[in-house]
CSV table of C-alpha atoms in Angstrom, one decimal:
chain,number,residue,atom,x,y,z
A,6,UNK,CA,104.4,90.3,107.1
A,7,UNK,CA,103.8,87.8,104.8
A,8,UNK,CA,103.7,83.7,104.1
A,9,UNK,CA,106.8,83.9,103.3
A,10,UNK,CA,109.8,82.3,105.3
A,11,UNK,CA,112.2,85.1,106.6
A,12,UNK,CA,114.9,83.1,104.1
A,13,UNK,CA,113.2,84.0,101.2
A,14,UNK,CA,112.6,88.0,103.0
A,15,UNK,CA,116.3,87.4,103.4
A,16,UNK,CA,116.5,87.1,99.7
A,17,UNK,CA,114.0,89.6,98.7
A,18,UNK,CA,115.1,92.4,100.3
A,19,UNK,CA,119.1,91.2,100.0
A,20,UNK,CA,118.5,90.8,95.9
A,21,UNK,CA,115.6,93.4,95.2
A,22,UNK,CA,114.6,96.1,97.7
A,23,UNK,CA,117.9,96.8,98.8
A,24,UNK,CA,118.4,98.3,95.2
A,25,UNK,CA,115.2,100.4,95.8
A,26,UNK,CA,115.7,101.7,99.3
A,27,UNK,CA,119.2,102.6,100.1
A,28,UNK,CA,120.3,100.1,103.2
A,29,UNK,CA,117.3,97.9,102.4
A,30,UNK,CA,114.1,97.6,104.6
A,31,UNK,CA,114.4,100.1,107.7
A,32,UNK,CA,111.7,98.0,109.9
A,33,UNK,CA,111.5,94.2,110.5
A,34,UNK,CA,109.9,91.7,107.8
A,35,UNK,CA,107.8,89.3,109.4
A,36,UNK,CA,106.7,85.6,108.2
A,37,UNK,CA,103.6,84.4,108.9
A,38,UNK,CA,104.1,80.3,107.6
A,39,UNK,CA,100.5,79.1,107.2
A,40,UNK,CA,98.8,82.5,107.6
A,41,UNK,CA,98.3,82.3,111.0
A,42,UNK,CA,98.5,85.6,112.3
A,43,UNK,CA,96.8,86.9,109.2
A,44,UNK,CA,94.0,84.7,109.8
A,45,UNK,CA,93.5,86.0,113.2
A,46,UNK,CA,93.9,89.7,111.6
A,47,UNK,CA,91.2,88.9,109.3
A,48,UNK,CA,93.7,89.1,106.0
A,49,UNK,CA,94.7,85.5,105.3
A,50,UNK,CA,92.7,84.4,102.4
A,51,UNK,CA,92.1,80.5,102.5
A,52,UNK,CA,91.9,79.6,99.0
A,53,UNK,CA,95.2,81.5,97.2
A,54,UNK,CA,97.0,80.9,100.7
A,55,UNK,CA,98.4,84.2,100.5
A,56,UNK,CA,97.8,87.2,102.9
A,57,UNK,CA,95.8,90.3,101.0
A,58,UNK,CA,97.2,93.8,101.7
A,59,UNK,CA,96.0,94.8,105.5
A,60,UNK,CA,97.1,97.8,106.9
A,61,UNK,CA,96.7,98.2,110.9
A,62,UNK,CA,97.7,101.2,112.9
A,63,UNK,CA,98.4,100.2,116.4
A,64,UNK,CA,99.1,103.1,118.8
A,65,UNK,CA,101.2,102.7,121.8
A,66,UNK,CA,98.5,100.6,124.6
A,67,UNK,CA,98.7,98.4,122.0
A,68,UNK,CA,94.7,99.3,120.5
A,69,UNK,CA,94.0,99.6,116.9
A,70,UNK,CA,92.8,102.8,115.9
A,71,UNK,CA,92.4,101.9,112.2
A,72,UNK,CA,92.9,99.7,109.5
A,73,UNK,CA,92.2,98.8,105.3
A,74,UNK,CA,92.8,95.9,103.9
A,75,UNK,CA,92.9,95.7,100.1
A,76,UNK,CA,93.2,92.6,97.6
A,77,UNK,CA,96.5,92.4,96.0
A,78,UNK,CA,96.6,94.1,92.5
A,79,UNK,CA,96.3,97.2,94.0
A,80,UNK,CA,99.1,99.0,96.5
A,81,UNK,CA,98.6,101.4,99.1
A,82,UNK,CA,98.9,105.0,99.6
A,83,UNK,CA,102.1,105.4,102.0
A,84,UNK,CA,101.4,108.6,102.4
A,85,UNK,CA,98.0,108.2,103.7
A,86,UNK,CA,99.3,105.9,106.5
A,87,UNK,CA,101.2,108.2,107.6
A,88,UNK,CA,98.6,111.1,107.7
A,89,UNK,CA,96.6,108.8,110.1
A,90,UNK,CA,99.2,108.1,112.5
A,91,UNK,CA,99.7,111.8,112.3
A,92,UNK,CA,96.1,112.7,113.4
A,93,UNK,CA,95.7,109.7,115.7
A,94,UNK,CA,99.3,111.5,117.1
A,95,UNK,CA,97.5,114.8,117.8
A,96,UNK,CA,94.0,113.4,118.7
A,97,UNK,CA,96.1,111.7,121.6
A,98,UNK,CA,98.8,114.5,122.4
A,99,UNK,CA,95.6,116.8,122.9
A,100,UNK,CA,93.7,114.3,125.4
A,101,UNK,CA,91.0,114.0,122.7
A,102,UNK,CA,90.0,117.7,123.0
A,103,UNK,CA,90.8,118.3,119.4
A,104,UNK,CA,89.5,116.0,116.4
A,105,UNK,CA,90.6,116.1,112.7
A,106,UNK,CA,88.3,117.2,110.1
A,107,UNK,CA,87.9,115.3,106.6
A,108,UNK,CA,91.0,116.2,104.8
A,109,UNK,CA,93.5,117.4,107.3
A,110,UNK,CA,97.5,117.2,107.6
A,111,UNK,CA,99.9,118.7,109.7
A,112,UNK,CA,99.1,122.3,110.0
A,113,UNK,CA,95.9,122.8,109.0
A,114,UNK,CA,93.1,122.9,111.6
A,115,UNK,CA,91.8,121.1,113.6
A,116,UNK,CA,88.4,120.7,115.1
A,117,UNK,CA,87.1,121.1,119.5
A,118,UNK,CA,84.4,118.9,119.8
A,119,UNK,CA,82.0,120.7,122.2
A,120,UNK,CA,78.5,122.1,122.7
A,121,UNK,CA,79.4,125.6,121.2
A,122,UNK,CA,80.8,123.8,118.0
A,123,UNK,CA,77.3,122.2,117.5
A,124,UNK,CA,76.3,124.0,113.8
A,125,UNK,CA,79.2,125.9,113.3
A,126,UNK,CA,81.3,123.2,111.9
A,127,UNK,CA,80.4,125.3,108.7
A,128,UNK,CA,81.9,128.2,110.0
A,129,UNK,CA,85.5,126.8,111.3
A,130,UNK,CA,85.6,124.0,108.3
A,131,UNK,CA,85.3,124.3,104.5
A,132,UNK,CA,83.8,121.5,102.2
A,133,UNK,CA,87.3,122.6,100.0
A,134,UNK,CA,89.6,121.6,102.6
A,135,UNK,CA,88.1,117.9,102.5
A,136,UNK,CA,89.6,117.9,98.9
A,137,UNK,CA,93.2,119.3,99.5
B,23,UNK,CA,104.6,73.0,80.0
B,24,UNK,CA,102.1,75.8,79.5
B,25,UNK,CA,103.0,78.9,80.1
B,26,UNK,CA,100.9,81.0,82.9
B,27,UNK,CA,100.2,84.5,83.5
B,28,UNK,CA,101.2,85.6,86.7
B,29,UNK,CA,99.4,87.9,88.4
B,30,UNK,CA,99.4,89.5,92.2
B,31,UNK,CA,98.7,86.2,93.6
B,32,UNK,CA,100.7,83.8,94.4
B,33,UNK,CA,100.3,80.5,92.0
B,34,UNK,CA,99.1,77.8,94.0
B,35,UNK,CA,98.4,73.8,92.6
B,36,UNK,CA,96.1,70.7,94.2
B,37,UNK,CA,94.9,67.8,93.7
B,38,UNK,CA,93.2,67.1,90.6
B,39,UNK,CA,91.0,64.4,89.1
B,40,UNK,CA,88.6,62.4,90.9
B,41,UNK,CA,87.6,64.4,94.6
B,42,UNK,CA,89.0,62.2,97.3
B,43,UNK,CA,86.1,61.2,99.7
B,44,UNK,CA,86.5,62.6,103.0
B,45,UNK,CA,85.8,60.7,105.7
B,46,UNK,CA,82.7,61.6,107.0
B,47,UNK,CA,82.9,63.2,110.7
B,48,UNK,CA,80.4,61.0,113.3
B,49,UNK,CA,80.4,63.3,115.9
B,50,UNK,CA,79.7,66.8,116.0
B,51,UNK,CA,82.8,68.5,116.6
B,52,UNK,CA,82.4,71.2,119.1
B,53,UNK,CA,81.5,74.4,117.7
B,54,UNK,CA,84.2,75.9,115.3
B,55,UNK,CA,86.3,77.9,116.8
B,56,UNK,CA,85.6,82.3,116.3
B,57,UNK,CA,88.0,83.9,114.7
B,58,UNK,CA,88.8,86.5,116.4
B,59,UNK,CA,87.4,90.2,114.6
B,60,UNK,CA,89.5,93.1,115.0
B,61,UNK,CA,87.5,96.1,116.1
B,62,UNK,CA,88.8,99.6,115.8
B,63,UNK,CA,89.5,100.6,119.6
B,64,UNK,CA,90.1,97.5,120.5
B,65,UNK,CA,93.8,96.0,121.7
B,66,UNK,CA,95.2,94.5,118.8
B,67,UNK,CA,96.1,90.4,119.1
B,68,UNK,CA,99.2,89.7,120.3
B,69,UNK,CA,101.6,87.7,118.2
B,70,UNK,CA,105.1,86.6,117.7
B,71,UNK,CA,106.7,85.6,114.7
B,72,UNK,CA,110.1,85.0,112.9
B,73,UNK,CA,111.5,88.2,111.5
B,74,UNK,CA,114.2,89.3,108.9
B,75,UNK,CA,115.8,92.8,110.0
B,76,UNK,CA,119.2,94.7,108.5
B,77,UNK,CA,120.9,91.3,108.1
B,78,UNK,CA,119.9,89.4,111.0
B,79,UNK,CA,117.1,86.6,112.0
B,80,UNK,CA,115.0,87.1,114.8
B,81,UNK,CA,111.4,86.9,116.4
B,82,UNK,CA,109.9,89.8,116.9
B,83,UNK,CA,106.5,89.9,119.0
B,84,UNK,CA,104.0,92.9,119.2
B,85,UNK,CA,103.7,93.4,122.9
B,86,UNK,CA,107.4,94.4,122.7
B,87,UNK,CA,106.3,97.5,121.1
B,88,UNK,CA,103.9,98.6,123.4
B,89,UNK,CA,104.7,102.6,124.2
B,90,UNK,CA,105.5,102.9,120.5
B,91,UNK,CA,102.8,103.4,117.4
B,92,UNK,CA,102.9,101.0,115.4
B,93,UNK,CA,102.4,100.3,111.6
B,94,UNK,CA,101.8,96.4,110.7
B,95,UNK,CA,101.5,95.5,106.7
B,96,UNK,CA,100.3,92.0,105.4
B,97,UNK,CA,100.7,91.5,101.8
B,98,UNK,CA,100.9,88.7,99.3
B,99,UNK,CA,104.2,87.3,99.2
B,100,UNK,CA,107.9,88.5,98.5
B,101,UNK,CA,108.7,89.0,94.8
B,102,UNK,CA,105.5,90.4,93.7
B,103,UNK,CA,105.3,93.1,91.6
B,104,UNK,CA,102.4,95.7,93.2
């Protein structure tokens, strides 16, 4: 979602992204004339009229469980995004009895919040696996 | 014309010279109004807005994907570079 009218997305994708992603963008773009979704997301900045880079991960009741929001010369780590909604994906699929530790992806393991885990995180979890 | 470096940001103008007096406001305007904050596990304002998608205009509003997760991106503007 941006300023932008969906003309101009028209364009951009049409013209540009369509020559970087094969069949152009998969998922709708949005336009936001006058910011005014992205000022009630807490992204639209007021004095370049532009919205900054905001990241939200929605799950399905419709509740944000996280978001970043960056200023524009920098772009965001795809990846990571998709990490989240990973472990948000599990979290949920295991009721909340299981949590995800600092560094975790698919596969590696995951944490059961209870009394008997009280001080012995250290035991199940390595400080190396927050840097993987 | 000179020539400007363009960064991330969209270029935007204004008015220049002499600032335009505003007209001063008599009455107190009732209080302005809260933007709303977005709170991690909290529901997520709704919207609707217009939408491009695999060749076709549309609206697209955010309740309709309720049941689905759902990533939504803001970013500066189409054409730029980051």
């Amino acid at each position: 979602m941006s300023i932008d009218s969906v003309f101009v997305h028209k364009m951009w994708n049409d013209n540009e992204l369509s020559k970087m992603v094969n069949g152009g963008v998969p998922f709708p773009m949005l336009s936001d004339a006058g910011g005014r979704v992205g000022k009630v997301f807490g992204v639209y900045d007021e004095d370049a009229g532009v919205e900054t880079r905001g990241r939200f991960i929605i799950d399905p009741e419709g509740v944000v469980q996280g978001f970043e929001v960056l200023t524009p010369p920098v772009g965001r780590n795809i990846m990571e995004s998709i990490r989240q909604v990973q472990a948000f994906q599990l979290v949920r699929n295991s009721k909340g009895k299981e949590a995800t530790p600092s560094g975790w992806k698919p596969g590696k393991v995951t944490l059961k919040p209870g009394p008997d885990l009280v001080g012995k995180v250290w035991e199940v979890w390595k400080t190396e696996m927050a840097f993987d | 014309m000179e020539e400007v470096e363009v960064g991330c940001a969209r270029p935007t103008g204004g008015p220049v010279g002499e600032t335009v007096e505003e007209p001063k406001e008599v009455v107190q305007q009732t209080p302005k109004e809260v933007t709303p904050m977005i709170k991690v596990g909290k529901k997520a304002p709704d919207f609707t807005a217009p939408a491009y998608h695999q060749g076709k205009f549309g609206a697209v509003k955010l309740s309709e994907y309720l049941g689905k997760w759902v990533i939504l991106c803001f970013y500066p503007g189409d054409f730029t570079f980051v």
